[in-house]
Amino acid sequence: MNVFRILGDLSHLLAMILLLGKIWRSKCCTGISGKSQILFALVFTTRYLDLFTTFISIYNTVMKVVFLLCAYVTVYMIYGKFRKTFDSENDTFRLEFLLVPVIGLSFLENYSFTPLEILWTFSIYLESVAILPQLFMISKTGEAETITTHYLFFLGLYRALYLANWIRRYQTENFYDQIAVVSGVVQTIFYCDFFYLYVTKGRCWENSAGTGCYSIH
């Protein structure tokens, strides 16, 4: 395991902790797409079924369990504990537009036509587009809370670090996972525009009302 993989995992974990912390402290989930969080929970569930069949390392097992817990606690907070603050009127992305093609592609393009392998492939494809409901919600409302932009930044950084991890693994191990790499590139592209604005504009996005939101108009 190289440094890019570890930094990528930590960036991913930090993104999830930032989001959970924001919801817990403010007791509010305004501006957060519950649909994206459902998709991420589905990603981790279908990807980490090997927890019951394969032991790789303590690090690997702990990270998988933590990601699953964070994902489901986030969904619970949005649709359960703080559901009255959930902005369902703006979280309107049609999930079937993502799920149907992802399911079809998982059956058509995989490494082995077995249940666990198809579910793993499904999770890889789904992760590449799971952030789209959140990005759609931001584009619809025209602004995002500061903490939400930090969450998206660290998710984008996680994907960029994983690209570096795959390059490093190809150089040192001659290992290349076409499905993971292509899906990761697609996912990173979705973050590129947001990442550029985050780095170049930073807190200059804060609106005149001083609400701690970033305008993207």
XYZ file of C-alpha atoms in Angstrom:
217
model
C 0.000 0.000 0.000
C 1.510 3.321 -1.066
C 1.211 6.798 0.409
C -1.303 7.960 -2.218
C -3.728 5.190 -1.227
C -3.448 6.064 2.463
C -3.830 9.804 1.846
C -6.785 9.101 -0.429
C -8.500 7.011 2.247
C -7.854 9.705 4.871
C -9.199 12.419 2.578
C -12.324 10.333 1.956
C -12.775 9.736 5.675
C -12.255 13.422 6.460
C -14.949 14.368 3.941
C -17.446 12.063 5.631
C -16.524 13.267 9.129
C -16.872 16.909 8.058
C -20.348 16.232 6.722
C -21.427 14.287 9.793
C -19.977 16.935 12.087
C -21.811 19.683 10.230
C -25.148 17.913 10.541
C -24.648 17.045 14.200
C -23.473 20.493 15.308
C -26.090 22.455 13.396
C -28.836 19.832 13.820
C -29.661 20.665 10.224
C -29.074 18.989 6.859
C -30.076 21.871 4.605
C -28.058 21.905 1.384
C -27.098 18.235 1.616
C -28.420 15.815 -0.966
C -29.955 12.839 0.771
C -30.070 11.053 -2.566
C -26.307 11.273 -2.981
C -25.858 9.891 0.535
C -28.196 6.988 -0.219
C -26.147 6.193 -3.309
C -22.890 6.294 -1.345
C -24.384 3.972 1.290
C -25.375 1.615 -1.532
C -21.853 1.872 -2.966
C -20.231 0.796 0.310
C -22.797 -1.929 0.968
C -22.331 -3.647 -2.386
C -18.549 -3.158 -2.410
C -17.796 -4.392 1.086
C -19.720 -7.664 1.061
C -16.304 -9.329 1.072
C -16.071 -8.413 4.767
C -17.892 -11.706 5.328
C -15.668 -13.772 3.028
C -12.167 -12.291 2.792
C -9.706 -10.844 5.307
C -7.050 -8.589 3.773
C -5.708 -6.598 6.721
C -6.835 -4.936 9.937
C -6.517 -1.531 8.241
C -8.698 -2.660 5.344
C -11.380 -4.138 7.611
C -11.503 -1.148 9.967
C -11.767 1.366 7.118
C -14.582 -0.599 5.484
C -16.568 -0.780 8.718
C -16.014 2.932 9.428
C -17.119 3.946 5.922
C -20.266 1.817 6.231
C -21.116 3.270 9.634
C -20.534 6.854 8.505
C -22.647 6.352 5.389
C -25.632 4.892 7.215
C -25.452 7.328 10.127
C -25.496 10.181 7.595
C -28.561 8.731 5.851
C -30.274 8.246 9.216
C -29.598 11.855 10.226
C -30.973 13.197 6.933
C -34.087 11.042 6.677
C -34.617 10.323 10.366
C -33.297 12.474 13.185
C -33.197 15.791 11.295
C -35.662 15.043 8.505
C -37.618 18.258 9.175
C -34.602 20.278 7.975
C -34.068 18.217 4.825
C -34.514 20.272 1.662
C -36.476 17.707 -0.330
C -37.829 20.342 -2.737
C -34.361 20.887 -4.180
C -33.084 17.314 -3.897
C -34.939 16.228 -7.022
C -32.401 14.367 -9.148
C -34.007 11.239 -10.678
C -31.989 8.321 -9.292
C -33.300 5.928 -11.919
C -31.319 7.895 -14.514
C -28.194 6.663 -12.722
C -29.226 3.280 -11.362
C -30.657 1.775 -14.549
C -27.590 2.342 -16.771
C -25.197 1.445 -13.935
C -26.987 -1.852 -13.312
C -26.980 -2.648 -17.027
C -23.297 -1.788 -17.407
C -22.426 -3.929 -14.378
C -23.843 -6.996 -16.113
C -22.219 -6.177 -19.434
C -18.741 -5.088 -18.307
C -17.235 -7.033 -15.399
C -14.316 -9.340 -14.669
C -16.379 -12.361 -13.661
C -20.082 -13.131 -13.985
C -20.589 -13.988 -10.318
C -22.870 -12.246 -7.788
C -20.093 -10.719 -5.667
C -18.111 -9.587 -8.701
C -21.136 -7.996 -10.358
C -22.022 -6.190 -7.117
C -18.430 -4.972 -6.749
C -18.473 -3.722 -10.347
C -21.843 -2.057 -9.708
C -20.342 -0.221 -6.714
C -17.430 1.076 -8.786
C -19.669 2.380 -11.560
C -22.177 3.839 -9.108
C -19.522 5.671 -7.101
C -18.416 7.492 -10.244
C -21.833 9.175 -10.530
C -23.114 9.150 -6.925
C -22.152 12.796 -6.362
C -24.317 14.036 -9.246
C -27.487 14.586 -7.129
C -25.424 16.796 -4.787
C -23.911 18.783 -7.650
C -27.353 19.066 -9.256
C -28.781 20.366 -5.980
C -26.069 23.021 -5.731
C -26.600 24.086 -9.327
C -30.355 24.293 -8.706
C -30.137 26.439 -5.573
C -27.150 28.474 -6.782
C -25.237 28.216 -3.513
C -23.730 25.805 -1.008
C -22.832 26.082 2.635
C -19.138 26.438 3.414
C -18.918 23.026 5.028
C -20.569 21.391 2.005
C -17.918 22.839 -0.295
C -15.191 21.491 2.004
C -16.890 18.092 1.898
C -16.903 18.139 -1.912
C -13.301 19.353 -2.012
C -12.025 16.430 0.062
C -14.089 13.954 -1.964
C -12.499 15.345 -5.126
C -9.060 15.189 -3.504
C -9.698 11.567 -2.564
C -10.357 10.695 -6.200
C -7.289 12.615 -7.414
C -5.096 10.793 -4.877
C -6.512 7.465 -5.983
C -5.579 8.253 -9.570
C -2.026 8.848 -8.347
C -2.265 5.554 -6.431
C -3.200 3.651 -9.593
C -0.361 5.250 -11.537
C 2.070 4.318 -8.768
C 0.785 0.744 -8.633
C 1.171 0.396 -12.381
C 4.768 1.633 -12.130
C 5.765 -0.541 -9.177
C 3.503 -3.608 -9.479
C 2.479 -3.547 -13.145
C -1.092 -3.606 -11.820
C -3.920 -2.042 -13.823
C -7.633 -2.246 -13.008
C -9.408 -0.892 -16.083
C -12.878 -0.694 -14.512
C -11.677 1.152 -11.407
C -9.388 3.500 -13.315
C -11.898 4.501 -16.001
C -14.658 4.982 -13.435
C -12.300 6.981 -11.232
C -11.353 9.263 -14.111
C -15.042 9.860 -14.889
C -15.732 10.677 -11.248
C -12.762 13.047 -11.038
C -13.974 14.914 -14.128
C -17.263 15.664 -12.363
C -15.305 17.373 -9.591
C -12.951 19.360 -11.841
C -15.095 22.478 -12.336
C -16.010 22.640 -8.656
C -12.381 21.993 -7.626
C -11.135 24.847 -9.822
C -13.648 27.301 -8.374
C -12.882 26.166 -4.826
C -9.150 26.754 -5.226
C -9.296 30.011 -7.219
C -12.198 31.760 -5.525
C -12.188 30.329 -2.007
C -14.003 32.439 0.541
C -14.614 35.165 -2.019
C -17.718 33.110 -2.847
C -19.299 34.058 0.480
C -22.486 35.932 -0.179
C -23.318 39.413 1.007
C -25.826 38.164 3.562
C -23.011 36.553 5.515
C -24.798 33.242 5.737
C -21.688 31.159 5.192
C -22.872 30.031 1.781
C -20.948 30.080 -1.478
C -22.691 31.387 -4.567
C -21.937 29.572 -7.820
C -23.780 31.927 -10.184
